[in-house]
Short mmCIF file of C-alpha atoms in Angstrom, two decimals:
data_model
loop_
_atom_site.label_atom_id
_atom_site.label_comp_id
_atom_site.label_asym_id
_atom_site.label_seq_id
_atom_site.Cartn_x
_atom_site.Cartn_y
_atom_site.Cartn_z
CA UNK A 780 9.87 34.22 -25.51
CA UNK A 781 10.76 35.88 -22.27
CA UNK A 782 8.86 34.11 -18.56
CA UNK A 783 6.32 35.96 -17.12
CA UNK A 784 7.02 36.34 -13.45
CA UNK A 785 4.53 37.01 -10.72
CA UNK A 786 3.53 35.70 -7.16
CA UNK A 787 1.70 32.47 -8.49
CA UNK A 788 5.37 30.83 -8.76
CA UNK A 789 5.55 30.56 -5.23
CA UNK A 790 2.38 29.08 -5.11
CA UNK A 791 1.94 25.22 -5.06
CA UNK A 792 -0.24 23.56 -8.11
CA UNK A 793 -3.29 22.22 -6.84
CA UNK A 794 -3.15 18.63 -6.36
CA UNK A 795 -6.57 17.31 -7.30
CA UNK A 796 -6.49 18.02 -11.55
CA UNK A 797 -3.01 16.34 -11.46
CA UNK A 798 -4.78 12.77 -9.78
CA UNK A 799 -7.78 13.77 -12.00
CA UNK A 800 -5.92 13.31 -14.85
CA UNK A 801 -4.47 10.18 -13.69
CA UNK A 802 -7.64 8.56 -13.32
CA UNK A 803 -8.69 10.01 -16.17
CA UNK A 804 -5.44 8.27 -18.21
CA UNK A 805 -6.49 4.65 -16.36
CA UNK A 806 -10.50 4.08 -16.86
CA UNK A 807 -11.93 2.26 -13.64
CA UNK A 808 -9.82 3.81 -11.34
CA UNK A 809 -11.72 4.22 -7.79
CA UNK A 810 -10.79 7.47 -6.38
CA UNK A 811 -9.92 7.85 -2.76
CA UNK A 812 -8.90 10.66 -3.70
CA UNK A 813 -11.18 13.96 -3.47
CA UNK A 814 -12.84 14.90 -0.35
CA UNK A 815 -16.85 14.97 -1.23
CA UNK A 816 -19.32 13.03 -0.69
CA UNK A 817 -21.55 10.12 -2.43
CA UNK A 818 -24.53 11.33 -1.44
CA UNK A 819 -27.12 14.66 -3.12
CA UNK A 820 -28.74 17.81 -1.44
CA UNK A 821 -31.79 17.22 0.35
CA UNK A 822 -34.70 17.99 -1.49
CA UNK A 823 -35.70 20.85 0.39
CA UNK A 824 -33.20 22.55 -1.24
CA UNK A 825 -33.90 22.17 -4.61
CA UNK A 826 -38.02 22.74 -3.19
CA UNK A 827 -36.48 26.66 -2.50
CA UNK A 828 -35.49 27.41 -6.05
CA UNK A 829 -39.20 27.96 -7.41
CA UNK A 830 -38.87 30.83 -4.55
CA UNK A 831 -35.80 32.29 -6.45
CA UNK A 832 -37.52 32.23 -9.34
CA UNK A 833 -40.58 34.08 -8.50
CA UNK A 834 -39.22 36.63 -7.32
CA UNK A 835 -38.00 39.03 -10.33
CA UNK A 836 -35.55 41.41 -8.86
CA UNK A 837 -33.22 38.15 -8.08
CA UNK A 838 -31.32 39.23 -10.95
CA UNK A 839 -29.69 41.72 -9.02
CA UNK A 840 -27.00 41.92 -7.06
CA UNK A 841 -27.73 40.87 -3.66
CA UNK A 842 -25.96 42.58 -0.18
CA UNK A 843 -21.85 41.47 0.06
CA UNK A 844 -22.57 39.86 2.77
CA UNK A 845 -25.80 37.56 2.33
CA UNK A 846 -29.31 37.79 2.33
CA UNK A 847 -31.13 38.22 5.11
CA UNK A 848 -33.31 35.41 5.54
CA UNK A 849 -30.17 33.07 5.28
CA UNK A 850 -28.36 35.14 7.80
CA UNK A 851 -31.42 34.42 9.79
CA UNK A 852 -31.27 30.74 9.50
CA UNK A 853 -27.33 30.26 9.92
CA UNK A 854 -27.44 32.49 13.14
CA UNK A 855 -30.18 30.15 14.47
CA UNK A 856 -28.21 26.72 13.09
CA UNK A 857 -24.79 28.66 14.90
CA UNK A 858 -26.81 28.72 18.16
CA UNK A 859 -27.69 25.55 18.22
CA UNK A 860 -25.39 23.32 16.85
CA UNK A 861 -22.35 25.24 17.64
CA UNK A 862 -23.49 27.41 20.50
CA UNK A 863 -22.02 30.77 18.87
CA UNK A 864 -24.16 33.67 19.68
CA UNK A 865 -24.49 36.09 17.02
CA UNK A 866 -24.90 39.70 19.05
CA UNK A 867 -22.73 43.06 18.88
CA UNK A 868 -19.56 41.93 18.77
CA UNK A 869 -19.54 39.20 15.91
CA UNK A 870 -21.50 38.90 12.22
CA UNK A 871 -21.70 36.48 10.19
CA UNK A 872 -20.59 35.99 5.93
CA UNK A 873 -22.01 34.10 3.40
CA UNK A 874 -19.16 33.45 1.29
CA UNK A 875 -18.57 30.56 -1.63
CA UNK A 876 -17.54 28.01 -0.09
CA UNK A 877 -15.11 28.23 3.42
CA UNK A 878 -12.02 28.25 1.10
CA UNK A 879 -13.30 32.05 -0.08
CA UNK A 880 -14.02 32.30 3.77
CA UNK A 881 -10.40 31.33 4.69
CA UNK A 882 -8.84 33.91 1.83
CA UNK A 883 -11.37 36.78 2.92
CA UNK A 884 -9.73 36.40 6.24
CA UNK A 885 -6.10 36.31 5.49
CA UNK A 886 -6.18 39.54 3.21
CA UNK A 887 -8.21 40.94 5.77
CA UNK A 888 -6.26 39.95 8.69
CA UNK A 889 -2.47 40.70 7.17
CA UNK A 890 0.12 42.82 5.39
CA UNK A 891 2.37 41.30 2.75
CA UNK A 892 5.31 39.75 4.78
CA UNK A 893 3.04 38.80 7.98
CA UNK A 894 3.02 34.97 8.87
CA UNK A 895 0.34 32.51 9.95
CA UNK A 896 0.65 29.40 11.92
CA UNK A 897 -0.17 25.92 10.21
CA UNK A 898 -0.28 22.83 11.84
CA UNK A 899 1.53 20.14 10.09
CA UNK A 900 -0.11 18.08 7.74
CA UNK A 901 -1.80 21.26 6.88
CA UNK A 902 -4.82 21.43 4.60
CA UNK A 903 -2.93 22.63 0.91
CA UNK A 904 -5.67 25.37 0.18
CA UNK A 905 -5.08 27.23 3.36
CA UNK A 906 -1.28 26.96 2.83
CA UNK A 907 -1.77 28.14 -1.06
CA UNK A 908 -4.11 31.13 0.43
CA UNK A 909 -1.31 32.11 2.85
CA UNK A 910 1.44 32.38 0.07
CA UNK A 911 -0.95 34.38 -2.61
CA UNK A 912 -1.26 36.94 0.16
CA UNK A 913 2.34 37.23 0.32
CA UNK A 914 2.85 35.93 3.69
CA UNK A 915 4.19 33.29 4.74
CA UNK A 916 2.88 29.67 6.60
CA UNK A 917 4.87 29.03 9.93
CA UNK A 918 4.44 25.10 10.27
CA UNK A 919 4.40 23.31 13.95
CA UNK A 920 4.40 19.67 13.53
CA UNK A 921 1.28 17.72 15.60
CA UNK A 922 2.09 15.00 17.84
CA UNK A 923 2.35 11.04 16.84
CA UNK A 924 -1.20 10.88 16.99
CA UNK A 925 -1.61 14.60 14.38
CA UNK A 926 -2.97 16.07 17.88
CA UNK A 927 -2.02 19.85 18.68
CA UNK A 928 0.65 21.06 20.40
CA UNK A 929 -0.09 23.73 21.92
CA UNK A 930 3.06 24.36 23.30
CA UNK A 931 5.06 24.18 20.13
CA UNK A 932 2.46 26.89 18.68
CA UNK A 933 2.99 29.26 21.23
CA UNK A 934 6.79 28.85 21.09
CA UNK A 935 6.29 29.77 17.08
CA UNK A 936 4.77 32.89 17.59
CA UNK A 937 7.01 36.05 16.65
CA UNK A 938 5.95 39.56 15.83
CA UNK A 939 4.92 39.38 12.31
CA UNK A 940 2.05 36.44 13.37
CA UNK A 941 -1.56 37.24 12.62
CA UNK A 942 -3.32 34.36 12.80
CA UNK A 943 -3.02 30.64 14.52
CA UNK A 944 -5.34 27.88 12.13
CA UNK A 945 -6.90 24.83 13.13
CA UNK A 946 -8.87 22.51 11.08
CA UNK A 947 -11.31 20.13 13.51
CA UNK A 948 -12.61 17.51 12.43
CA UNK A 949 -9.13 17.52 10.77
CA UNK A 950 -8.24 17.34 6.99
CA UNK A 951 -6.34 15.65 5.62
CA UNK A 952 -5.87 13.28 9.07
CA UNK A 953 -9.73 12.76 9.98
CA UNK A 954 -8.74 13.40 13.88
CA UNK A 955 -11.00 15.63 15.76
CA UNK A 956 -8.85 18.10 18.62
CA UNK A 957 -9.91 17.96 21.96
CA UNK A 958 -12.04 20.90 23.82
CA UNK A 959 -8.97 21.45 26.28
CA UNK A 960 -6.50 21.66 22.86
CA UNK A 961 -8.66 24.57 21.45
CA UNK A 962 -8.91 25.99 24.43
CA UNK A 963 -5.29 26.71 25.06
CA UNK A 964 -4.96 27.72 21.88
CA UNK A 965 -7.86 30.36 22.10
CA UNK A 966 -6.01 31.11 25.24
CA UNK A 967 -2.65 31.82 23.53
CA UNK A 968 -4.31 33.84 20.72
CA UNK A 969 -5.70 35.95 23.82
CA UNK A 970 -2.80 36.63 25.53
CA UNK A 971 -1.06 37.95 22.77
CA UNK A 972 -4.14 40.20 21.92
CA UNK A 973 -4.29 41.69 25.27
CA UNK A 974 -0.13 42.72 25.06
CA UNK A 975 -0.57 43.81 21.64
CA UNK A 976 0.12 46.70 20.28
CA UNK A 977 -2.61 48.41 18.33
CA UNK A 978 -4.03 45.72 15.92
CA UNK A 979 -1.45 43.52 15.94
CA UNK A 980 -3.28 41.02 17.94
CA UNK A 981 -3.61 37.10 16.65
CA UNK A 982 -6.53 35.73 15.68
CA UNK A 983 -7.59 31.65 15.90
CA UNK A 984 -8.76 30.81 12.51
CA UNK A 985 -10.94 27.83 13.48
CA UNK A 986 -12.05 25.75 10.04
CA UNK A 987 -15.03 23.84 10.69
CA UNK A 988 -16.21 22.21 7.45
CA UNK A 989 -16.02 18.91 9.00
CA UNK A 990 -17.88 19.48 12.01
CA UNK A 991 -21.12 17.09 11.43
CA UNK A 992 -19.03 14.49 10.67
CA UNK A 993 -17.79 12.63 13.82
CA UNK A 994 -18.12 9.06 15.31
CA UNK A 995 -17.79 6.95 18.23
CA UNK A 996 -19.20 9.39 20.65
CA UNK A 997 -16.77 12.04 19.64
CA UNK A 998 -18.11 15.38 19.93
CA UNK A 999 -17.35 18.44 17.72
CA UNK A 1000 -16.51 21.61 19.53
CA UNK A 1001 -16.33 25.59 17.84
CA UNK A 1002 -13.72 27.66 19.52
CA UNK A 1003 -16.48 31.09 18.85
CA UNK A 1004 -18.43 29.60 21.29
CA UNK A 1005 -15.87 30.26 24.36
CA UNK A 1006 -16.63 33.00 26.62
CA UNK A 1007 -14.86 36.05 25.78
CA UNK A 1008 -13.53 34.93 22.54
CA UNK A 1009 -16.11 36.67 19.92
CA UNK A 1010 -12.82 39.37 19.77
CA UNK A 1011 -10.20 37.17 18.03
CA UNK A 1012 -11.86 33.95 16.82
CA UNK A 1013 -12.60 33.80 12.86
CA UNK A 1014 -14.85 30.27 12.26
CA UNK A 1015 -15.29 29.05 8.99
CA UNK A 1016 -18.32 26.48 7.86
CA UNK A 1017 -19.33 25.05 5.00
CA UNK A 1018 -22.39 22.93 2.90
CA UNK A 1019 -19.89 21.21 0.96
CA UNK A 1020 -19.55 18.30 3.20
CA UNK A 1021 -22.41 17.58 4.99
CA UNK A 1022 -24.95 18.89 2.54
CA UNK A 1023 -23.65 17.09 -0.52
CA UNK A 1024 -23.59 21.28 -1.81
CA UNK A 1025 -20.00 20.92 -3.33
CA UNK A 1026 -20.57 22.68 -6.38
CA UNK A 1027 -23.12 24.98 -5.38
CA UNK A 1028 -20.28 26.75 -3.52
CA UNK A 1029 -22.01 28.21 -0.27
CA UNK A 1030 -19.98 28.90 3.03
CA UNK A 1031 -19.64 31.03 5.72
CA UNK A 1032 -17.67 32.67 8.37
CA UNK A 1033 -18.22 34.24 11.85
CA UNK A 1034 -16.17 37.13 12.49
CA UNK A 1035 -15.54 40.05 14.85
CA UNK A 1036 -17.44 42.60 14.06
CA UNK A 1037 -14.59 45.05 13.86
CA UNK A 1038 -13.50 42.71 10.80
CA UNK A 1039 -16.58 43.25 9.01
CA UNK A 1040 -15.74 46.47 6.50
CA UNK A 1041 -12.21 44.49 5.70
CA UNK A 1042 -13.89 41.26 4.77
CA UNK A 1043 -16.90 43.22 2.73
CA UNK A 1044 -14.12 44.75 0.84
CA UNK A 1045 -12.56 41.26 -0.06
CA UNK A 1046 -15.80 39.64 -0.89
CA UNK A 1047 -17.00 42.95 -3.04
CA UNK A 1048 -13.94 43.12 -5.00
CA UNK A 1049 -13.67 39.01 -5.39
CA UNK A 1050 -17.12 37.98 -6.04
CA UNK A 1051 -19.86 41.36 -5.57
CA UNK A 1052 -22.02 38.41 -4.13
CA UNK A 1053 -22.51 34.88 -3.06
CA UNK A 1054 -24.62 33.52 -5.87
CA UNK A 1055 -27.93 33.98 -4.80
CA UNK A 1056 -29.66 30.86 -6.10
CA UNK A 1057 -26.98 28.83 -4.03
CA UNK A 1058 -28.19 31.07 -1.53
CA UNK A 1059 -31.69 30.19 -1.80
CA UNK A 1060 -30.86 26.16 -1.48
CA UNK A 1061 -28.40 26.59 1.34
CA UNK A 1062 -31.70 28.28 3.01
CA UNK A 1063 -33.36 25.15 1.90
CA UNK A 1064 -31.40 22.55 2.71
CA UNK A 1065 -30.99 24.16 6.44
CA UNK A 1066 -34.71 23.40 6.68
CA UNK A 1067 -33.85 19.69 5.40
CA UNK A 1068 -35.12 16.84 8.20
CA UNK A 1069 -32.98 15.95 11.39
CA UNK A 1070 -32.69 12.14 9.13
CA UNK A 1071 -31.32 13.00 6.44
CA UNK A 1072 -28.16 14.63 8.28
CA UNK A 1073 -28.24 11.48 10.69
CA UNK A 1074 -28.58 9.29 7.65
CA UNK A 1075 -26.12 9.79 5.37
CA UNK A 1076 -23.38 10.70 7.91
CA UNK A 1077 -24.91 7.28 9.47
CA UNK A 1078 -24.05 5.60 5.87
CA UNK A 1079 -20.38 7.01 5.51
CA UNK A 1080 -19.78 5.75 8.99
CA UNK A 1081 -20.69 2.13 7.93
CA UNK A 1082 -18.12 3.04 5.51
CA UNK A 1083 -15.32 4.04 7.65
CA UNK A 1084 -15.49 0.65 9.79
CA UNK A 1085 -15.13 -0.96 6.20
CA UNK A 1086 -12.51 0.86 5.25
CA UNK A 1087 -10.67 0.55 8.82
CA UNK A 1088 -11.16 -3.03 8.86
CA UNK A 1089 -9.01 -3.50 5.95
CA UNK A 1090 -6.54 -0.38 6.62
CA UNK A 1091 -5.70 -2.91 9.87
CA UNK A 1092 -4.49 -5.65 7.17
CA UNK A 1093 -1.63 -3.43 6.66
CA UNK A 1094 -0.20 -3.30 9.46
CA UNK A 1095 3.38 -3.33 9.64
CA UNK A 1096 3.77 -1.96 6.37
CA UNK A 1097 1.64 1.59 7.58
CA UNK A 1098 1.04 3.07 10.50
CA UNK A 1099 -2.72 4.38 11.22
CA UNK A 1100 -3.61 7.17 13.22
CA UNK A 1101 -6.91 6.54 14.74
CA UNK A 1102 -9.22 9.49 13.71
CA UNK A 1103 -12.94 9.69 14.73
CA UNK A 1104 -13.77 12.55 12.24
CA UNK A 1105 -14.31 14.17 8.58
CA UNK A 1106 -13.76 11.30 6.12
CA UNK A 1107 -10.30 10.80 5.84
CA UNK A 1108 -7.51 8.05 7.24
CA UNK A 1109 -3.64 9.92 6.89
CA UNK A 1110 -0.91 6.96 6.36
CA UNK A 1111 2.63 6.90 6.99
CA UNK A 1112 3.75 4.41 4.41
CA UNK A 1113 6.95 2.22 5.63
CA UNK A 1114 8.86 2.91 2.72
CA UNK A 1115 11.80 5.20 1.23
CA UNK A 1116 9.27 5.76 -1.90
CA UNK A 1117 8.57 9.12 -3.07
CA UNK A 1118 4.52 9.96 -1.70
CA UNK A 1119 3.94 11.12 -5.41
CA UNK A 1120 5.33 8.03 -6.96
CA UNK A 1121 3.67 5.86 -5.17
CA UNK A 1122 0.69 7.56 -5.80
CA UNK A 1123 1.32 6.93 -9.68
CA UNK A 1124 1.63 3.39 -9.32
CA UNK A 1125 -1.27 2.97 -7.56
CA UNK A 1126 -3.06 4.34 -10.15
CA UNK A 1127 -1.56 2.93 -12.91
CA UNK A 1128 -0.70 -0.29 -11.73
CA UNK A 1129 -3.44 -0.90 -9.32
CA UNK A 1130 -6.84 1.07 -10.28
CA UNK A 1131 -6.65 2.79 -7.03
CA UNK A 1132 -6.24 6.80 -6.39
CA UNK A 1133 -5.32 8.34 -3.28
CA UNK A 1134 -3.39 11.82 -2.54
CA UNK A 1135 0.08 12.30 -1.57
CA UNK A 1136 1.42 13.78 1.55
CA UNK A 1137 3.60 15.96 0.53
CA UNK A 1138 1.24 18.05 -0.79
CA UNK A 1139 0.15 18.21 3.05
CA UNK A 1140 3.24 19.66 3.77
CA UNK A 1141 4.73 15.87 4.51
CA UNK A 1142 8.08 16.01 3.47
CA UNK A 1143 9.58 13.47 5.85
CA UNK A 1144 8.16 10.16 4.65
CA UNK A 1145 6.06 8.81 2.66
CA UNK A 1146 2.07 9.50 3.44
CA UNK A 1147 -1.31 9.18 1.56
CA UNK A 1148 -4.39 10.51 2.47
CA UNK A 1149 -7.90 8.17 2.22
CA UNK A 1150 -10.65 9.91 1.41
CA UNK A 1151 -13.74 7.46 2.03
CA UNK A 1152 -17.05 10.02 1.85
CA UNK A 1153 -17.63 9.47 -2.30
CA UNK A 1154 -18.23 5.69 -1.61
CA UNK A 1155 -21.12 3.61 -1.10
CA UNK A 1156 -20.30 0.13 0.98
CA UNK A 1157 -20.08 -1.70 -1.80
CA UNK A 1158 -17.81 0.22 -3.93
CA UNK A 1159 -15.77 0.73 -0.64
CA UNK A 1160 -14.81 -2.35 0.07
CA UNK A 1161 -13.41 -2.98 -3.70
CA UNK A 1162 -11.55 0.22 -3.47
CA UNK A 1163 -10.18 -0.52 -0.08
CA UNK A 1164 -8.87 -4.04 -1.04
CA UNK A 1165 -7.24 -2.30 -4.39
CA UNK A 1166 -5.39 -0.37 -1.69
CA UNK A 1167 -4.39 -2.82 0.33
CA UNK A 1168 -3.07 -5.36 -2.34
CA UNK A 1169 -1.76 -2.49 -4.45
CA UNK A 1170 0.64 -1.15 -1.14
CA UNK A 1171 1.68 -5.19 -0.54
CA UNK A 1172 2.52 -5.53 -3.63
CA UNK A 1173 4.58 -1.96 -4.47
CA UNK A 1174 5.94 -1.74 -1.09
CA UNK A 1175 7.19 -5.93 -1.26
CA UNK A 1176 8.49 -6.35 -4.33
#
């Protein structure tokens, strides 16, 4: 039988279902593996489905671009939190989940053949969104420390470059960029917009899915809310993370305004609507008490300390970036080992599942990303010791 052929080729497999079935293949395997969190919705947001319910014209389609009382609420939350005014020159998208917000962007941002700057380790869906557009991901590396270099991005750009992405608090590396780092690279994305030609300006791409979850004093920081930037900043959110809303599949961008027909056009042809009962317990869980963010992020902190504690064991055989956000911990691994391989033994061998750098875009070494939000203490500290022994033993013998 003849191959099909088509764009997917190009298109890295997604990483998670290949560990899945790992895990699946070696019962009581902890997973540091996928990025979500222990912890359920609040219960406000299961309290606003009765509302969806009662209302019978639900059933219907709903408006491409939210409904209005969520719109409401996220404009209010985008004020606050993030201080990103919503006025003339920017709107806001309910989308499902910031990975649809991230695609809506590209296709609406690009032509086939265009490129977009990643930095290195990138996040894989961004990368895989970049290629099934037909353009193509322009990596800088970070610094020693996966910090931006702003620099090295601006030295990258060339005429075919839309769009500049950063991911703060960072994933897969858990480090959160510094106010003066997004700055200069707002300030790059600027320039070239003001000596464009036409539309060919760059855009920041600013993914924010991470941004409750930061420690040690560290503060989070949204590019859309520096002066003068509503133009050319695109910021992506999400409820996966910090609302325990991973399936429920509710996200949602901040765009120019003069993005806003391109983007409806994605979303209509993609998905019509957000689902509008997710839509109804986003709106809840937005009206969730100030303690139950501050509780559970509180909990996953407790977590990270256990989990750094015995990270620091290693030492010598890893090296470990210190990162005061998301819930991740990125290690270069001391060894000549394939990332993937290791990975398998681990598994396998050890109970213990973690992801594999190259998959990050990590060709040069051998890294593994920890993913520590889908513990409790307790099961933490086993699965962090299965680590430990599991890369003293591989990486000794």
């Amino acid at each position: 039988m003849e191959s099909l052929t088509s764009r997917m080729q190009g298109v890295q497999s997604p990483i998670i279902p290949v560990v899945g079935e790992l895990i699946k293949n070696s019962p009581g395997t902890i997973s540091l593996g996928q990025g979500v969190v222990h912890y359920n919705p609040p219960p406000e947001a299961i309290e606003f489905l009765p509302k969806f319910l009662a209302e019978p014209a639900n059933n219907l389609y709903k408006s491409v671009e939210g409904i209005p009382p969520l719109l409401t609420a996220l404009a209010e939350k985008l004020q606050t939190f993030n201080g990103i005014e919503i006025n003339g020159e920017n709107c806001i998208v309910v989308t499902a989940g910031s990975n649809m917000g991230f695609m809506n962007a590209i296709l609406a941002i690009t032509n086939p053949g265009d490129e977009i700057i990643l930095n290195t380790p990138y996040y894989f869906n961004h990368e895989m969104a970049i290629a099934l557009a037909g353009c193509r991901a322009v990596l800088v590396a970070t610094d020693e420390n996966y910090q931006l270099r702003p620099e090295a991005i601006a030295q990258a750009i060339t005429p075919k470059t839309r769009a500049v992405v950063t991911i703060s608090p960072n994933n897969p590396t858990g480090v959160v960029y510094s106010e003066a780092a997004l700055r200069q690279v707002n300030q790059i994305c600027g320039v070239q917009r003001s000596s464009a030609e036409g539309d060919r300006g760059i855009y920041h791409i600013s993914d924010e899915a991470y941004q409750y979850f930061t420690y040690n004093g560290v503060k989070h920081v949204s590019p859309g809310a520096f002066v003068s930037s509503s133009e050319y900043t695109i910021s992506l959110f999400s409820l996966s993370k910090a609302y325990g809303f991973a399936s429920w599949r509710i996200g949602y961008m901040v765009i120019p305004k003069h993005l806003f027909v391109a983007v409806k056009k994605v979303q209509d042809t993609i998905l019509i609507c957000p689902p509008v009962i997710s839509q109804y317990a986003a709106l809840g869980a937005l009206h969730a008490k100030a303690e139950y963010l501050q509780s559970n992020i509180g909990a996953i902190a407790q977590v990270r300390q256990v989990v750094l504690n015995s990270l620091n064991r290693l030492q010598g055989l890893c090296s470990i970036t210190p990162a005061n956000g998301a819930f991740y911990f990125f290690l270069k691994v001391n060894t000549q080992m394939d990332a993937f391989e290791l990975v398998k033994r681990l598994i396998q061998e050890h109970k213990i599942a973690v992801i594999p750098g190259t998959t990050f875009g990590m060709d040069n070494g051998c890294y593994l990303r920890v993913a520590y939000g889908a513990l409790q203490k307790e099961t933490a500290q086993e699965g962090i010791d299965r680590l430990v022994q599991g890369l003293e033993t591989i990486i000794r013998s």
